[in-house]
Coordinates of C-alpha atoms in Angstrom, one line a residue:
Chain K
M1 CA 132.5 119.7 80.5
N2 CA 132.1 116.1 81.1
R3 CA 130.7 116.7 84.6
R4 CA 128.2 119.1 83.1
T5 CA 126.8 116.7 80.6
L6 CA 126.7 114.0 83.2
E7 CA 124.6 116.3 85.4
E8 CA 122.4 117.1 82.5
R9 CA 121.8 113.4 81.8
L10 CA 121.3 112.5 85.5
F11 CA 118.6 115.2 85.9
K12 CA 116.9 114.2 82.7
I13 CA 116.6 110.7 84.0
L14 CA 115.2 112.0 87.3
M15 CA 112.7 114.1 85.5
V16 CA 111.5 111.3 83.3
G17 CA 111.3 109.2 86.4
S18 CA 109.2 111.7 88.3
V19 CA 106.8 112.2 85.4
C20 CA 106.4 108.5 85.3
I21 CA 105.6 108.4 89.0
V22 CA 103.1 111.2 88.7
I23 CA 101.3 109.9 85.7
G24 CA 101.5 106.3 86.9
S25 CA 100.0 107.0 90.3
L26 CA 97.2 109.1 88.7
V27 CA 96.5 106.5 86.0
V28 CA 96.3 103.8 88.7
I29 CA 93.7 105.8 90.7
F30 CA 91.7 106.6 87.7
G31 CA 91.9 103.1 86.5
L32 CA 90.8 101.6 89.8
V33 CA 87.8 103.9 90.1
V34 CA 86.7 103.4 86.5
I35 CA 87.2 99.6 86.5
N36 CA 85.6 99.0 89.9
G37 CA 83.0 101.7 89.4
A38 CA 81.8 100.6 86.0
S39 CA 81.5 97.0 87.1
S40 CA 79.3 97.9 90.1
L41 CA 77.2 100.4 88.1
S42 CA 73.8 99.2 87.1
I43 CA 70.4 100.6 86.4
E44 CA 69.3 99.6 89.9
M45 CA 72.3 101.5 91.3
I46 CA 71.2 104.9 89.9
T47 CA 67.4 104.5 90.1
Q48 CA 66.9 103.2 93.6
T49 CA 67.6 104.2 97.2
P50 CA 69.5 101.9 99.5
R51 CA 67.5 99.0 101.0
P52 CA 68.3 98.4 104.6
S53 CA 70.1 95.1 104.9
V54 CA 68.5 92.0 106.3
P55 CA 71.0 89.9 108.2
G56 CA 72.6 87.4 105.9
D57 CA 71.4 89.3 102.8
P58 CA 73.7 91.8 101.1
P59 CA 72.3 95.3 101.2
G60 CA 70.7 96.1 97.9
G61 CA 69.3 99.1 96.2
G62 CA 71.2 102.0 94.8
I63 CA 72.6 105.4 95.5
L64 CA 69.9 107.5 93.9
N65 CA 69.5 109.5 97.2
A66 CA 73.2 110.4 97.1
I67 CA 73.0 111.6 93.5
V68 CA 70.0 113.7 94.2
G69 CA 71.4 115.0 97.4
S70 CA 74.7 116.0 95.8
L71 CA 72.9 117.9 93.0
L72 CA 70.5 119.5 95.4
L73 CA 73.3 120.8 97.6
A74 CA 76.0 121.7 95.0
L75 CA 73.9 123.4 92.3
P76 CA 72.1 126.0 94.4
A77 CA 75.2 126.5 96.5
T78 CA 77.2 127.3 93.3
G79 CA 74.4 129.6 92.1
F80 CA 74.5 131.6 95.3
A81 CA 78.2 131.7 95.5
S82 CA 78.4 132.8 91.9
L83 CA 76.0 135.7 92.5
I84 CA 77.9 136.8 95.6
G85 CA 81.2 136.1 94.0
I86 CA 80.6 138.2 90.9
G87 CA 79.5 141.1 93.0
I88 CA 82.7 141.0 95.1
A89 CA 85.0 140.4 92.1
L90 CA 83.6 143.4 90.3
F91 CA 83.8 145.5 93.4
L92 CA 87.4 144.6 94.0
Q93 CA 88.5 146.7 90.9
N94 CA 90.2 149.9 91.5
D95 CA 87.2 152.0 90.5
F96 CA 85.3 151.2 93.6
L97 CA 87.9 150.6 96.2
H98 CA 91.3 151.9 97.0
P99 CA 93.9 149.2 95.9
R100 CA 95.1 149.0 99.5
Y101 CA 91.7 147.8 100.7
S102 CA 91.1 145.5 97.8
D103 CA 94.4 143.9 98.3
I104 CA 93.6 143.2 102.0
I105 CA 90.2 141.7 100.9
R106 CA 92.0 139.6 98.3
F107 CA 94.4 138.3 100.9
M108 CA 91.5 137.4 103.3
L109 CA 89.8 135.6 100.5
D110 CA 93.0 133.7 99.8
V111 CA 93.1 132.6 103.4
L112 CA 89.5 131.6 103.3
W113 CA 90.2 129.6 100.2
G114 CA 93.1 127.9 102.0
I115 CA 91.5 127.0 105.3
P116 CA 90.4 123.3 105.5
S117 CA 86.8 122.7 104.5
I118 CA 86.1 121.0 107.8
I119 CA 86.3 124.4 109.5
Y120 CA 83.4 125.6 107.3
G121 CA 81.6 122.5 108.4
I122 CA 81.9 123.0 112.1
F123 CA 81.4 126.8 111.7
C124 CA 78.0 126.1 110.2
L125 CA 77.3 123.4 112.6
M126 CA 77.9 125.7 115.6
I127 CA 75.5 128.3 114.2
M128 CA 73.0 125.6 113.3
I129 CA 73.0 124.3 116.9
S130 CA 72.8 127.7 118.5
I131 CA 69.7 128.6 116.5
G132 CA 68.2 125.2 117.2
M133 CA 68.2 123.7 113.7
S134 CA 69.3 120.1 112.9
S135 CA 71.4 118.9 110.0
S136 CA 69.6 119.5 106.8
I137 CA 69.9 120.3 103.1
L138 CA 69.6 124.0 103.9
V139 CA 72.6 124.0 106.4
G140 CA 74.7 121.9 104.1
M141 CA 73.9 124.3 101.2
I142 CA 75.0 127.2 103.3
A143 CA 78.3 125.5 104.3
L144 CA 79.0 124.7 100.6
T145 CA 78.1 128.3 99.6
L146 CA 80.6 129.7 102.1
L147 CA 83.2 127.1 100.9
E148 CA 82.7 128.1 97.3
I149 CA 82.6 131.9 97.7
P150 CA 86.4 132.5 98.0
I151 CA 87.2 130.0 95.2
I152 CA 84.7 131.5 92.7
T153 CA 85.5 135.1 93.7
R154 CA 89.2 134.8 93.4
S155 CA 89.1 133.1 90.0
M156 CA 86.6 135.6 88.7
D157 CA 88.8 138.4 90.1
E158 CA 91.8 137.1 88.2
A159 CA 89.8 137.0 85.0
I160 CA 88.5 140.5 85.5
K161 CA 92.0 141.8 86.2
M162 CA 92.8 140.8 82.6
V163 CA 90.2 143.1 81.0
P164 CA 92.1 145.9 79.1
K165 CA 91.9 149.3 80.7
G166 CA 91.0 151.0 77.5
L167 CA 87.6 149.2 77.4
K168 CA 86.7 150.6 80.8
E169 CA 87.9 154.1 79.9
G170 CA 85.9 153.9 76.7
A171 CA 82.7 153.1 78.7
Y172 CA 83.4 155.9 81.2
S173 CA 84.0 158.4 78.4
L174 CA 80.6 157.6 76.9
G175 CA 79.1 158.6 80.3
S176 CA 78.4 155.2 81.8
T177 CA 78.2 155.0 85.6
K178 CA 80.5 152.6 87.5
I179 CA 77.9 150.0 88.0
E180 CA 76.9 150.1 84.3
T181 CA 80.5 149.7 83.3
A182 CA 81.1 146.9 85.7
F183 CA 78.0 144.8 84.8
R184 CA 77.6 145.6 81.1
V185 CA 81.1 146.0 79.8
I186 CA 83.6 144.3 82.2
R187 CA 81.3 141.4 83.0
R188 CA 80.8 140.6 79.3
Q189 CA 84.5 140.9 78.5
A190 CA 85.6 138.7 81.3
F191 CA 82.7 136.2 80.8
P192 CA 84.9 133.2 79.8
G193 CA 87.0 133.6 82.9
I194 CA 83.9 134.1 85.1
L195 CA 82.3 130.9 83.7
A196 CA 85.5 129.0 84.4
G197 CA 85.5 130.2 87.9
I198 CA 81.9 129.1 88.5
L199 CA 82.6 125.6 87.1
L200 CA 85.7 125.4 89.3
G201 CA 83.6 126.2 92.3
L202 CA 81.0 123.6 91.3
G203 CA 83.7 120.9 90.9
R204 CA 85.1 121.7 94.3
G205 CA 81.7 121.9 96.0
I206 CA 80.3 118.7 94.6
G207 CA 83.3 116.7 95.8
D208 CA 83.7 118.1 99.2
A209 CA 82.8 115.8 102.1
A210 CA 84.3 117.4 105.1
S211 CA 82.0 120.5 105.1
I212 CA 78.8 118.6 104.7
L213 CA 79.6 115.6 106.9
F214 CA 77.8 117.1 109.9
T215 CA 75.8 119.8 108.3
A216 CA 73.8 117.8 105.7
G217 CA 73.7 114.6 107.8
F218 CA 72.9 111.3 106.2
S219 CA 69.7 109.6 105.2
N220 CA 68.8 106.5 103.2
R221 CA 65.7 108.1 101.8
L222 CA 65.1 110.8 99.2
P223 CA 64.8 114.2 100.7
T224 CA 61.3 115.7 100.6
S225 CA 62.0 119.2 102.0
L226 CA 64.7 121.7 102.6
F227 CA 64.9 120.6 106.2
D228 CA 65.5 116.9 105.6
S229 CA 69.0 115.5 106.0
T230 CA 70.4 113.9 103.0
A231 CA 73.2 111.7 101.7
T232 CA 75.5 113.0 99.1
L233 CA 78.0 111.2 96.9
P234 CA 81.0 112.0 99.0
T235 CA 79.4 111.3 102.3
M236 CA 78.0 108.1 100.9
I237 CA 81.5 107.0 100.0
Y238 CA 82.8 108.1 103.4
N239 CA 80.0 106.1 105.2
L240 CA 80.4 102.9 103.2
Y241 CA 84.1 102.5 102.4
S242 CA 85.1 100.3 105.3
T243 CA 82.2 97.9 105.1
P244 CA 82.9 95.1 102.6
L245 CA 79.3 94.9 101.5
G246 CA 79.1 98.6 100.9
Q247 CA 82.1 98.9 98.7
S248 CA 80.4 98.3 95.4
K249 CA 78.1 101.3 96.2
A250 CA 81.1 103.4 97.3
F251 CA 82.8 102.6 94.0
A252 CA 79.7 103.4 92.0
A253 CA 79.4 106.7 93.8
A254 CA 83.1 107.4 93.3
F255 CA 82.7 106.6 89.6
I256 CA 79.8 109.0 89.2
L257 CA 81.6 111.7 91.1
L258 CA 84.6 111.3 88.9
M259 CA 82.4 111.5 85.8
I260 CA 80.8 114.7 87.1
V261 CA 84.2 116.3 87.7
L262 CA 85.4 115.2 84.3
I263 CA 82.3 116.6 82.6
V264 CA 82.5 119.9 84.5
S265 CA 86.2 120.2 83.5
V266 CA 85.5 119.4 79.8
L267 CA 82.5 121.7 79.8
S268 CA 84.6 124.5 81.3
R269 CA 87.2 124.1 78.5
L270 CA 84.6 124.0 75.7
L271 CA 82.5 126.9 77.0
T272 CA 85.5 129.1 77.6
R273 CA 86.6 128.5 74.0
R274 CA 83.1 129.2 72.7
F275 CA 82.7 132.4 74.6
K276 CA 86.1 133.7 73.9
K277 CA 85.0 134.4 70.3
H278 CA 82.8 137.2 71.6
I279 CA 85.3 139.2 73.5
I280 CA 87.1 142.2 72.3
K281 CA 90.8 141.6 71.9
Chain W
M1 CA 69.6 160.6 84.4
N2 CA 68.6 160.7 88.0
T3 CA 67.4 157.1 88.1
R4 CA 70.8 156.0 86.6
K5 CA 72.6 157.8 89.3
L6 CA 70.3 156.3 91.9
R7 CA 70.9 152.9 90.5
D8 CA 74.6 153.4 90.6
L9 CA 74.4 154.5 94.2
I10 CA 72.3 151.6 95.3
G11 CA 74.4 149.1 93.3
T12 CA 77.6 150.4 94.8
K13 CA 76.3 150.2 98.3
T14 CA 75.0 146.7 97.8
L15 CA 78.3 145.5 96.5
L16 CA 80.0 147.2 99.4
L17 CA 77.7 145.4 101.8
I18 CA 78.3 142.0 100.2
T19 CA 82.0 142.5 100.2
L20 CA 82.0 143.6 103.9
F21 CA 79.9 140.6 104.8
V22 CA 82.2 138.1 103.2
S23 CA 85.3 139.8 104.6
S24 CA 83.7 139.7 108.0
L25 CA 83.3 136.0 107.6
F26 CA 87.0 135.7 108.1
F27 CA 86.8 137.4 111.5
L28 CA 83.5 135.7 112.3
I29 CA 85.0 132.3 112.0
F30 CA 88.0 133.2 114.1
I31 CA 86.0 134.8 116.8
L32 CA 83.5 132.0 117.0
L33 CA 86.2 129.3 117.2
L34 CA 88.0 131.3 119.8
S35 CA 85.0 131.9 122.0
R36 CA 84.1 128.2 121.8
S37 CA 87.6 127.0 122.7
L38 CA 87.8 129.3 125.7
L39 CA 86.1 126.7 127.9
V40 CA 88.9 124.3 127.6
L41 CA 91.5 127.0 127.9
E42 CA 90.0 128.1 131.2
S43 CA 90.6 124.7 132.9
H44 CA 93.8 123.7 131.1
S45 CA 96.8 125.9 130.3
I46 CA 97.7 126.2 126.7
I47 CA 101.1 124.7 127.4
E48 CA 99.5 121.6 128.9
V49 CA 97.2 121.2 125.9
L50 CA 100.0 121.7 123.3
F51 CA 102.7 119.6 125.0
S52 CA 100.9 116.8 126.8
S53 CA 100.4 113.7 124.7
I54 CA 97.6 112.2 126.8
W55 CA 94.3 112.5 125.0
N56 CA 91.7 111.1 127.4
P57 CA 88.5 113.1 127.2
D58 CA 86.7 111.0 129.8
A59 CA 89.4 111.9 132.4
G60 CA 89.4 115.5 131.1
Q61 CA 92.8 115.3 129.5
F62 CA 93.2 117.0 126.2
G63 CA 96.9 116.8 125.3
L64 CA 97.4 117.4 121.6
A65 CA 101.1 116.7 121.3
A66 CA 100.7 113.3 119.7
I67 CA 98.3 114.7 117.1
I68 CA 100.5 117.7 116.4
V69 CA 103.5 115.4 115.9
D70 CA 101.4 113.2 113.6
T71 CA 100.2 116.2 111.6
I72 CA 103.8 117.5 111.2
L73 CA 105.0 114.0 110.1
V74 CA 102.2 113.5 107.6
T75 CA 102.3 116.9 106.1
G76 CA 106.1 117.1 106.1
F77 CA 106.6 113.7 104.6
A78 CA 103.9 114.3 102.0
L79 CA 105.6 117.5 100.9
L80 CA 109.0 116.0 101.0
I81 CA 107.9 113.5 98.3
A82 CA 105.6 115.9 96.4
I83 CA 107.8 119.0 96.0
P84 CA 110.9 117.5 94.2
I85 CA 108.8 115.2 92.0
S86 CA 106.3 117.9 91.1
L87 CA 109.0 120.4 90.3
L88 CA 111.0 118.0 88.1
S89 CA 107.8 116.9 86.3
A90 CA 106.8 120.5 85.7
I91 CA 110.2 121.3 84.3
Y92 CA 110.2 118.2 82.1
I93 CA 106.7 119.0 80.8
V94 CA 107.6 122.6 80.0
E95 CA 111.2 122.4 78.8
Y96 CA 111.9 118.9 77.6
A97 CA 108.7 117.1 76.6
P98 CA 107.7 117.0 72.9
R99 CA 104.8 119.4 72.1
R100 CA 102.2 116.7 71.6
L101 CA 102.8 115.2 75.1
R102 CA 102.7 118.6 76.6
K103 CA 99.3 119.4 75.1
T104 CA 97.8 116.1 76.3
I105 CA 99.3 116.3 79.8
R106 CA 98.0 119.7 80.8
P107 CA 94.2 119.1 80.7
F108 CA 94.8 115.8 82.3
I109 CA 96.6 117.5 85.3
D110 CA 93.8 120.1 85.6
V111 CA 91.2 117.4 85.8
L112 CA 93.2 115.6 88.5
A113 CA 93.5 118.7 90.6
G114 CA 89.7 118.6 90.8
V115 CA 89.3 115.0 91.8
P116 CA 87.5 114.9 95.2
S117 CA 89.5 113.8 98.1
V118 CA 87.1 111.0 99.1
V119 CA 88.0 109.3 95.8
Y120 CA 91.7 109.4 96.7
G121 CA 90.8 108.1 100.1
L122 CA 88.7 105.2 98.8
C123 CA 91.5 104.0 96.5
A124 CA 94.1 104.4 99.3
F125 CA 92.0 102.5 101.8
L126 CA 91.3 99.6 99.4
F127 CA 94.6 99.3 97.5
L128 CA 97.4 101.3 99.0
A129 CA 96.8 100.2 102.6
P130 CA 97.0 96.4 101.8
F131 CA 100.1 97.1 99.6
V132 CA 101.8 98.9 102.5
Q133 CA 100.8 96.2 104.9
N134 CA 102.0 93.3 102.7
V135 CA 104.9 94.7 100.8
I136 CA 106.3 98.0 102.0
A137 CA 106.2 97.6 105.8
P138 CA 107.8 94.1 105.7
F139 CA 110.4 95.5 103.4
F140 CA 111.5 97.9 106.1
G141 CA 111.1 95.2 108.7
A142 CA 108.1 96.7 110.3
Q143 CA 104.7 95.4 111.3
S144 CA 101.7 97.5 110.1
T145 CA 98.0 97.1 109.4
G146 CA 98.5 99.4 106.4
L147 CA 96.4 102.1 108.0
C148 CA 99.3 104.3 109.1
I149 CA 101.1 107.6 108.8
F150 CA 103.1 106.4 105.8
S151 CA 100.0 105.6 103.8
A152 CA 98.4 108.9 104.6
A153 CA 101.5 110.8 103.5
I154 CA 101.7 108.9 100.3
I155 CA 98.1 109.6 99.3
L156 CA 98.5 113.2 100.3
S157 CA 101.6 113.6 98.1
I158 CA 99.6 112.2 95.2
M159 CA 96.8 114.7 95.9
V160 CA 99.3 117.5 96.0
F161 CA 101.1 116.6 92.7
P162 CA 98.5 118.2 90.3
I163 CA 98.3 121.4 92.4
I164 CA 102.0 122.1 92.4
I165 CA 102.6 120.9 88.9
S166 CA 99.8 123.0 87.2
L167 CA 100.9 126.2 89.0
C168 CA 104.5 125.6 88.2
I169 CA 103.8 124.9 84.5
E170 CA 102.0 128.2 84.3
S171 CA 104.8 130.2 85.8
F172 CA 107.5 128.4 83.8
D173 CA 105.6 129.1 80.7
A174 CA 105.4 132.8 81.5
I175 CA 109.2 133.3 81.6
P176 CA 110.3 135.3 78.6
L177 CA 112.1 133.3 76.0
S178 CA 114.9 135.8 75.7
L179 CA 116.0 135.1 79.3
K180 CA 116.5 131.4 78.5
E181 CA 118.1 132.2 75.2
A182 CA 120.6 134.5 76.9
S183 CA 121.6 131.7 79.2
L184 CA 121.8 129.1 76.4
S185 CA 123.8 131.3 74.2
V186 CA 126.6 131.7 76.7
G187 CA 127.1 128.0 76.7
A188 CA 125.0 126.8 79.6
T189 CA 123.4 123.4 79.2
K190 CA 119.7 123.1 79.3
W191 CA 119.7 121.9 82.9
E192 CA 122.0 124.7 84.0
T193 CA 119.6 127.1 82.4
V194 CA 116.7 125.5 84.2
K195 CA 118.6 125.6 87.5
K196 CA 120.0 129.1 87.3
V197 CA 117.4 131.0 85.2
V198 CA 114.1 129.2 85.2
F199 CA 114.0 128.3 88.9
R200 CA 115.1 131.8 90.0
A201 CA 112.9 133.7 87.6
S202 CA 109.8 131.8 88.8
A203 CA 110.8 131.5 92.4
P204 CA 107.9 133.6 93.7
S205 CA 105.4 131.3 91.9
I206 CA 107.1 128.2 93.0
I207 CA 106.8 129.4 96.6
A208 CA 103.1 130.2 96.1
A209 CA 102.6 126.7 94.6
I210 CA 104.3 124.9 97.5
L211 CA 102.3 127.0 99.9
L212 CA 99.1 126.0 98.2
G213 CA 100.2 122.4 98.3
F214 CA 101.0 122.7 102.0
G215 CA 97.5 124.1 102.7
R216 CA 95.9 121.2 100.9
A217 CA 98.0 118.6 102.7
F218 CA 97.8 120.2 106.1
G219 CA 94.0 120.6 106.0
E220 CA 93.0 117.5 104.2
T221 CA 90.5 115.8 106.4
I222 CA 88.6 113.0 104.7
A223 CA 91.3 111.2 102.7
V224 CA 93.6 111.2 105.7
N225 CA 90.9 110.1 108.0
M226 CA 90.2 107.1 105.9
V227 CA 93.7 105.7 105.9
I228 CA 95.5 107.0 109.0
G229 CA 94.0 104.5 111.5
G230 CA 92.9 106.9 114.2
T231 CA 95.1 106.2 117.1
I232 CA 96.2 109.0 119.4
R233 CA 99.6 108.0 120.7
L234 CA 103.1 109.4 120.0
P235 CA 104.2 107.4 117.0
S236 CA 107.5 105.4 117.1
S237 CA 107.7 104.9 113.4
L238 CA 106.0 106.0 110.2
F239 CA 104.2 102.7 110.0
N240 CA 102.2 103.4 113.2
P241 CA 98.6 104.5 113.0
G242 CA 98.0 108.1 114.0
E243 CA 95.6 111.0 113.8
T244 CA 96.0 114.5 112.4
L245 CA 94.4 117.7 113.6
A246 CA 91.9 117.9 110.8
S247 CA 91.0 114.2 110.8
L248 CA 90.5 114.3 114.5
I249 CA 87.6 116.7 114.1
A250 CA 86.0 114.5 111.5
S251 CA 86.3 111.3 113.6
K252 CA 85.4 112.7 117.0
Y253 CA 82.9 115.4 116.4
G254 CA 79.8 113.4 115.7
E255 CA 80.0 111.3 118.8
L256 CA 81.0 113.8 121.3
M257 CA 79.1 116.9 120.4
S258 CA 77.1 116.7 123.6
I259 CA 80.0 117.0 126.1
P260 CA 80.8 120.8 126.3
L261 CA 84.4 120.4 127.4
H262 CA 85.2 117.9 124.6
E263 CA 83.4 120.0 122.0
S264 CA 85.5 123.0 123.2
A265 CA 88.7 121.0 122.8
L266 CA 87.8 120.1 119.2
M267 CA 87.1 123.8 118.6
L268 CA 90.6 124.5 119.9
V269 CA 91.9 122.1 117.3
A270 CA 89.9 123.9 114.6
L271 CA 91.3 127.2 115.8
I272 CA 94.8 125.9 115.6
L273 CA 94.2 124.8 112.0
F274 CA 92.8 128.2 111.2
I275 CA 95.7 130.1 112.8
V276 CA 98.4 127.9 111.2
V277 CA 96.9 128.3 107.7
F278 CA 96.6 132.1 108.3
L279 CA 100.3 132.3 109.5
F280 CA 101.5 130.4 106.6
Y281 CA 99.6 132.6 104.2
I282 CA 101.1 135.7 105.8
L283 CA 104.6 134.1 105.6
G284 CA 103.9 133.3 102.0
F285 CA 102.7 136.7 101.2
L286 CA 105.8 138.3 102.7
T287 CA 108.2 135.9 101.1
L288 CA 106.4 136.4 97.8
R289 CA 106.8 140.2 98.0
R290 CA 110.5 139.9 98.9
A291 CA 111.1 137.3 96.2
K292 CA 109.4 139.4 93.6
K293 CA 111.8 142.3 94.4
R294 CA 114.8 140.0 94.5
W295 CA 114.2 138.1 91.3
K296 CA 112.9 140.8 89.1
Y297 CA 113.5 140.5 85.4

């Protein structure tokens, strides 16, 4: 009896200890980014592009090009990936495909979700070089789209799985076709989950550096066309982190990135709750 | 009526095409990586590439052994720290923590799972690395610049925490209350219930969570690249700089795209990454299926 209570107590201490480690390390990271980021954030930082440094003079300007570049890459990529993702997610239901095949496709999507994002980067780079393009917004966008498709599809798929069977059967018994049922009934019922999936994809896409490191390139100017290379917030951080003069910009970029991720996450929660009101229980 | 049927037909076929296209992406990536890495495999045997530790592209030597050892060290060490801490935390949050704490922790963890890896890398480079250099390495009697395998493993384990924790919380929450009540009512302590009922009942999900954590740690490129130092040599201690498979691609690709043989060697590295992730997912899939049968409730 005594040994058992001792064990109980020991593990409770270990548990509290590990929670403290987890929360502590995460609070430290958050705190570092917020404190350093907020102090280096200024109007100049978010309204100007970087000025090339003159020797002896600290490089000035801001990170406007990275903010614009990130949005230009991640928003359209999320849009495309969502369109493709919702099609696949609806198609993976049993009405269209034999469960055996849909399970294989689900497994492949899981692996695609799991492979390192740098593989998407060099995959797109190889194709880009072989058709004679150079690094640009367009290629970066394609890389991000490919990266986001499995994420968005699988989370939508999980939401669609939750739709009660009766709803589908009701639609069929009224004479709806499969496509009508999928897009008018199931899509609506699973909408909160679908939205959460899209926002998850956006959050992952906007923060990923490895896939756009070579495909989107880097530039200190604002992009003017789809074929320009551009900086993004993650690649900006990656380019500047080791230079002492660039660290304030890196922290400003990290702060903005963190805020975007935070906003996306809060938005996802609020919207999901809002749209849950409309679904049939 | 006819137009509706036509629409249905067109819609179904379009969806089929999209699905086939995306599924083919899986094979497309594999085939492209394989075909690009053939060049290096023609002139070097696979044994030589995998087990030689001399990486000297100018002399045409592409031994990956040192990088593979580093990758195993970094990933293994990161998971060794992350798995017990995450599991214990998840158990505490679900079973022991007061309700209020539980409700505040969960959204917090979800946000953290989405923090981009460059942000972790930046913090690790500017704060963890000096800390390792000045405090931790001297404590173990080692010399280090702070940019080393140890730092990379620490930051990776921090990145993996939220992933494992949030998945485990979900699965612990899903265990029927009656199962726990049955164990408690025959006199088991809370920890015994956790050990013998909760862990077993959610074993498949725990395996899945660990696997996902492994995937993240194994394939993490940017954060590792920022703190590992980038030296390709067999490490003699955890405080030596190193290079992992994924971070090698990021650091070498830009400069050496123009040399075909070198590019091909990097493609081989990418292919190895792809195959290892694939094998681990298959392993996970099979274990999961067995575990689901074994621990059915």
